[in-house]
Coordinates of C-alpha atoms in Angstrom, one line a residue:
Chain Q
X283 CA 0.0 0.0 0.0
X284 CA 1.3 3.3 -1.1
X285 CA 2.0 5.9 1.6
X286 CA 1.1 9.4 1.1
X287 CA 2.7 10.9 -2.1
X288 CA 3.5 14.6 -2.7
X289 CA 5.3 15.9 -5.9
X290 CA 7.1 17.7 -6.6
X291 CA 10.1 17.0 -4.0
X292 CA 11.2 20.5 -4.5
X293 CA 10.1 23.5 -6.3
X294 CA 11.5 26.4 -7.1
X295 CA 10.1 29.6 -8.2
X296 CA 10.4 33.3 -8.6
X297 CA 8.3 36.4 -7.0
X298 CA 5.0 36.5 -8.8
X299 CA 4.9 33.3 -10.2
X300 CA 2.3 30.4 -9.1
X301 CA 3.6 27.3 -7.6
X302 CA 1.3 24.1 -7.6
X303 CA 2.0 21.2 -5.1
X304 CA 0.4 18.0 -5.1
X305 CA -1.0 15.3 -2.7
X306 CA -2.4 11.6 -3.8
X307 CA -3.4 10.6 -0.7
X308 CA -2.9 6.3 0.9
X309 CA -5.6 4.3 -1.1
X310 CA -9.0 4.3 0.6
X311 CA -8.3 7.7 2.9
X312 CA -11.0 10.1 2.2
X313 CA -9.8 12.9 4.3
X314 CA -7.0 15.0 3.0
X315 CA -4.7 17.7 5.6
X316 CA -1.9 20.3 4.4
X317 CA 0.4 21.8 7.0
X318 CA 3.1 24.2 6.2
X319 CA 6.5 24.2 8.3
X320 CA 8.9 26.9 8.2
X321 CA 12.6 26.9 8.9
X322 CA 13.2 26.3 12.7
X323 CA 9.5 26.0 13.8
X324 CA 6.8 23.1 13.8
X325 CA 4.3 22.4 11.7
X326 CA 1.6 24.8 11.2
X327 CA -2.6 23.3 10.1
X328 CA -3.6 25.0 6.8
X329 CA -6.3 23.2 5.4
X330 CA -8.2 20.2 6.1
X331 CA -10.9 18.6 2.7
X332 CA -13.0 16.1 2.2
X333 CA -13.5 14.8 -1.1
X334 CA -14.9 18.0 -2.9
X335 CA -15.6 19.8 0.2
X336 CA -13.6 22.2 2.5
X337 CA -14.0 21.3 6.0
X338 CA -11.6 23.7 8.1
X339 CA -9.6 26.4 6.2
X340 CA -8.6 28.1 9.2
X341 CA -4.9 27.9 8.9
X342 CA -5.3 29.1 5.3
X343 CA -4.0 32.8 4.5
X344 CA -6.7 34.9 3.1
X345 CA -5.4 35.8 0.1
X346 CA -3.4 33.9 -2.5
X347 CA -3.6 30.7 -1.4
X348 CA -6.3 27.5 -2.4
X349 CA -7.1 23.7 -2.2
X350 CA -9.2 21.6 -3.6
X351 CA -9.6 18.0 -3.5
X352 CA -11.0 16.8 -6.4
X353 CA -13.8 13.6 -7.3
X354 CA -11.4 12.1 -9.4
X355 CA -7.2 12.7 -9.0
X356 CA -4.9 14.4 -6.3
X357 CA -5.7 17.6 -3.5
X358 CA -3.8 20.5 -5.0
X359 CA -2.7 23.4 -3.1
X360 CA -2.3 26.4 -5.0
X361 CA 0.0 29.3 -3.9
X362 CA -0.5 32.5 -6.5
X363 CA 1.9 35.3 -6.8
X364 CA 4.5 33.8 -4.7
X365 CA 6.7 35.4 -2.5
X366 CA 9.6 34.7 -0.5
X367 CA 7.7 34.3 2.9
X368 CA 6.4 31.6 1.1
X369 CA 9.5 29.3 1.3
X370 CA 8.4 26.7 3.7
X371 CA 8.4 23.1 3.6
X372 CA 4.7 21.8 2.6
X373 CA 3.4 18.8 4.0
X374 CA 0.0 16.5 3.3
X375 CA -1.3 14.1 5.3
X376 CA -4.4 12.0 4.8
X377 CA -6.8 9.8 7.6
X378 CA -9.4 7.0 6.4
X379 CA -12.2 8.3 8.1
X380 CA -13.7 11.2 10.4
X381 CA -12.8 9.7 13.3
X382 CA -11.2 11.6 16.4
X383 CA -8.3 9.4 17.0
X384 CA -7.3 8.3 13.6
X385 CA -3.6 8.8 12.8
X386 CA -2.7 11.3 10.2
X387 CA -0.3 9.9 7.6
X388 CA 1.8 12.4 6.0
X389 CA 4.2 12.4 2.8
X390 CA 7.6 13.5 2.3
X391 CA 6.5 16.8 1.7
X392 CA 7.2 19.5 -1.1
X393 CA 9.9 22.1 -0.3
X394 CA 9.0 25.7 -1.8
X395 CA 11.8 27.9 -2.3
X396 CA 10.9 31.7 -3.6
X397 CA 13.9 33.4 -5.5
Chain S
X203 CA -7.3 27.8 22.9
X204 CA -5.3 24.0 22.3
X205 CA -2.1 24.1 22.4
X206 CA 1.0 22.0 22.9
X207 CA 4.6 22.8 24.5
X208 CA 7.6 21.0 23.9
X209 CA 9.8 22.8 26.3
X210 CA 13.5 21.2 25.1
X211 CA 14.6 22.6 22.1
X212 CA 17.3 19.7 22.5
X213 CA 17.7 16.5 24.2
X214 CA 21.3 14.8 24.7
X215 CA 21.6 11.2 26.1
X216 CA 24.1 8.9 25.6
X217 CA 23.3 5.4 23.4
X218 CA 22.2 2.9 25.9
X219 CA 20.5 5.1 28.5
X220 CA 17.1 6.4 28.7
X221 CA 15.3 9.0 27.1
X222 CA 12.6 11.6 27.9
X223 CA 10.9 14.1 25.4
X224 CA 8.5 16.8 27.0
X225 CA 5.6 17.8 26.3
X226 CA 2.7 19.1 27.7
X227 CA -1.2 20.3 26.7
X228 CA -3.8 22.4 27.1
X229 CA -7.0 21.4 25.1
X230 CA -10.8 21.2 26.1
X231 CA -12.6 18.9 26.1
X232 CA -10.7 14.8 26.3
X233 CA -7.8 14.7 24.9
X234 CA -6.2 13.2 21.8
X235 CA -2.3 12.8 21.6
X236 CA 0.1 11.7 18.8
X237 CA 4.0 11.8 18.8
X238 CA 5.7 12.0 15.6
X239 CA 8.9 11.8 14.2
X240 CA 11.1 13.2 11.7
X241 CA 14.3 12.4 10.0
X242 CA 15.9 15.0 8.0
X243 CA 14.4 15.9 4.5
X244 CA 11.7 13.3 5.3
X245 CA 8.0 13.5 6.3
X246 CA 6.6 12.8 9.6
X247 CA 6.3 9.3 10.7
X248 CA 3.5 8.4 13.4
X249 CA 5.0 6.9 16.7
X250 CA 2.0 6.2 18.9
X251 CA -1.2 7.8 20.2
X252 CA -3.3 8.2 23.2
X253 CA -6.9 7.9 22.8
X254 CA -8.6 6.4 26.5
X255 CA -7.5 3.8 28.4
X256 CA -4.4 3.1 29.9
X257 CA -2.1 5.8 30.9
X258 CA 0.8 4.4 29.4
X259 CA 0.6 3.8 25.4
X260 CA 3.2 1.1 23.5
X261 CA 4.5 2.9 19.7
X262 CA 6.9 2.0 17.3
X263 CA 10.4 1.3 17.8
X264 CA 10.6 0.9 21.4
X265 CA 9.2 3.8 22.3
X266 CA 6.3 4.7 24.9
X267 CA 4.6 7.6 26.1
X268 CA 2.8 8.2 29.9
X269 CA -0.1 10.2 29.8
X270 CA -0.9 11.9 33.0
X271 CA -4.0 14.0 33.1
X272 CA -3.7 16.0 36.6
X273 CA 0.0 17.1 35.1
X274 CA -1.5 17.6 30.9
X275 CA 1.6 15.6 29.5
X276 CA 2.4 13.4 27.6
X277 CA 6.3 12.8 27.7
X278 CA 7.8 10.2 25.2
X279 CA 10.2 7.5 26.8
X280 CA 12.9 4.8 25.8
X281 CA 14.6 2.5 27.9
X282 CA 17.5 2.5 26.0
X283 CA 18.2 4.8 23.3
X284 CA 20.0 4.6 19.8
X285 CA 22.2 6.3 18.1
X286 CA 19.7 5.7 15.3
X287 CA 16.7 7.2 17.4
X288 CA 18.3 10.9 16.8
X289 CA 15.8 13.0 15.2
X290 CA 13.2 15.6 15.5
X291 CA 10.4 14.9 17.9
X292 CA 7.0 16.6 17.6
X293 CA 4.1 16.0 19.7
X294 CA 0.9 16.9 18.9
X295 CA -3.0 17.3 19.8
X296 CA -6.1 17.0 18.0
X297 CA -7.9 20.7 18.2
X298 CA -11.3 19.1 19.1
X299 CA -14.3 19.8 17.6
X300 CA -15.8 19.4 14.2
X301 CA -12.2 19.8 12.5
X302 CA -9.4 17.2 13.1
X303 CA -6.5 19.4 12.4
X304 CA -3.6 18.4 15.1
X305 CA -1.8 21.3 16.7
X306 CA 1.9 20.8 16.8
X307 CA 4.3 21.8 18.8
X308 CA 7.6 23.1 18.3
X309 CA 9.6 20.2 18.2
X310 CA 12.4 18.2 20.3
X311 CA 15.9 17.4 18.7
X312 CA 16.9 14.8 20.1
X313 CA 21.0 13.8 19.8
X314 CA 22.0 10.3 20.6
X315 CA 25.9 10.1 21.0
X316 CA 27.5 6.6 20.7

């Protein structure tokens, strides 16, 4: 069974541009989280979907950022006009089932770095 | 609000004796604790969990954690560490509620030296 799978690895782009990371989640989890670490501090909740739906975007910066987790194919988490604040390591994690105690599995994780 | 401290930015025990990691909790409600670990470059891999029952929880790799609910920890143990077992060490909490987003805390580097 396939763990979580982000891609790319690493991404690298310049101020103003639009970066796009990925997240397949393990076969047969429904429930999709990102989290966003910066240098030297912990992980930090962004977003948390359902197929199709939003559930808690309360980590999510108003403006420039969005997810979506498609019927059919990976969660995407879109970053527009990048900038270099934006540099963070970005992890996804994904749970079978809405359940308090289920574990969060979480992929290697896509490293931003703004030029 | 939850919230979780780790209050060692670093841990240092030599390979063979035991190991403690910190961490403590404030969250309403019962609570839900998960320790985590990560290896450099790499994603966080689940160590064990604390849901009900008994105070002490088994994980992966030797390790264990005590819950204790008059103190709100949750400190992870191992009889007898690694030089393997150095890494970063996060502990975290469910925030409760309709979301499951876990709150993290800052993280525990733990250095093992031969």
């Amino acid at each position: 069974n396939a763990g979580v799978m982000q891609n790319p690895r690493h991404l690298v782009r310049r101020r103003g541009q639009e970066a796009r990371l990925r997240c397949s989640p393990m076969k047969g989890h429904s429930h999709v989280y990102w989290y966003r670490q910066l240098p030297e501090e912990g992980l930090k909740f962004m977003v948390y979907l359902q197929k199709e739906n939003i559930i808690d975007e309360s980590g999510m910066p108003k403006e420039r950022f969005s997810a979506e987790f498609p019927k059919e194919g990976p969660s995407i988490l879109r970053i527009q006009q990048v900038v270099r604040g934006d540099s963070a390591a970005y992890f996804c994690a994904s749970s079978p089932q809405d359940f308090e105690g289920n574990i969060q599995y979480f992929g290697a994780g896509t490293r931003l770095s703004v030029l | 609000a939850q919230s979780v401290a780790q209050p060692e930015d670093q841990v240092n025990v030599a390979e063979g004796n035991p190991l403690t990691v910190k961490c403590t909790y404030s969250v309403s409600g019962n609570p839900y604790l998960f320790w985590y670990v990560q290896y450099p470059n790499r994603g966080l891999q689940f160590l064990l969990k604390y849901i009900t029952g008994d105070n002490l929880v088994k994980g992966s790799y030797g390790f264990e954690a005590e819950f204790n609910k008059s103190q709100t920890s949750f400190h992870l143990k191992k009889p007898s560490a690694l030089v393997s077992d150095s890494a970063l060490y996060f502990c975290a909490v469910r925030a409760g509620g309709a979301t499951n987003k876990l709150i993290f805390g800052t993280g525990t580097l733990l250095a093992v030296q031969p």
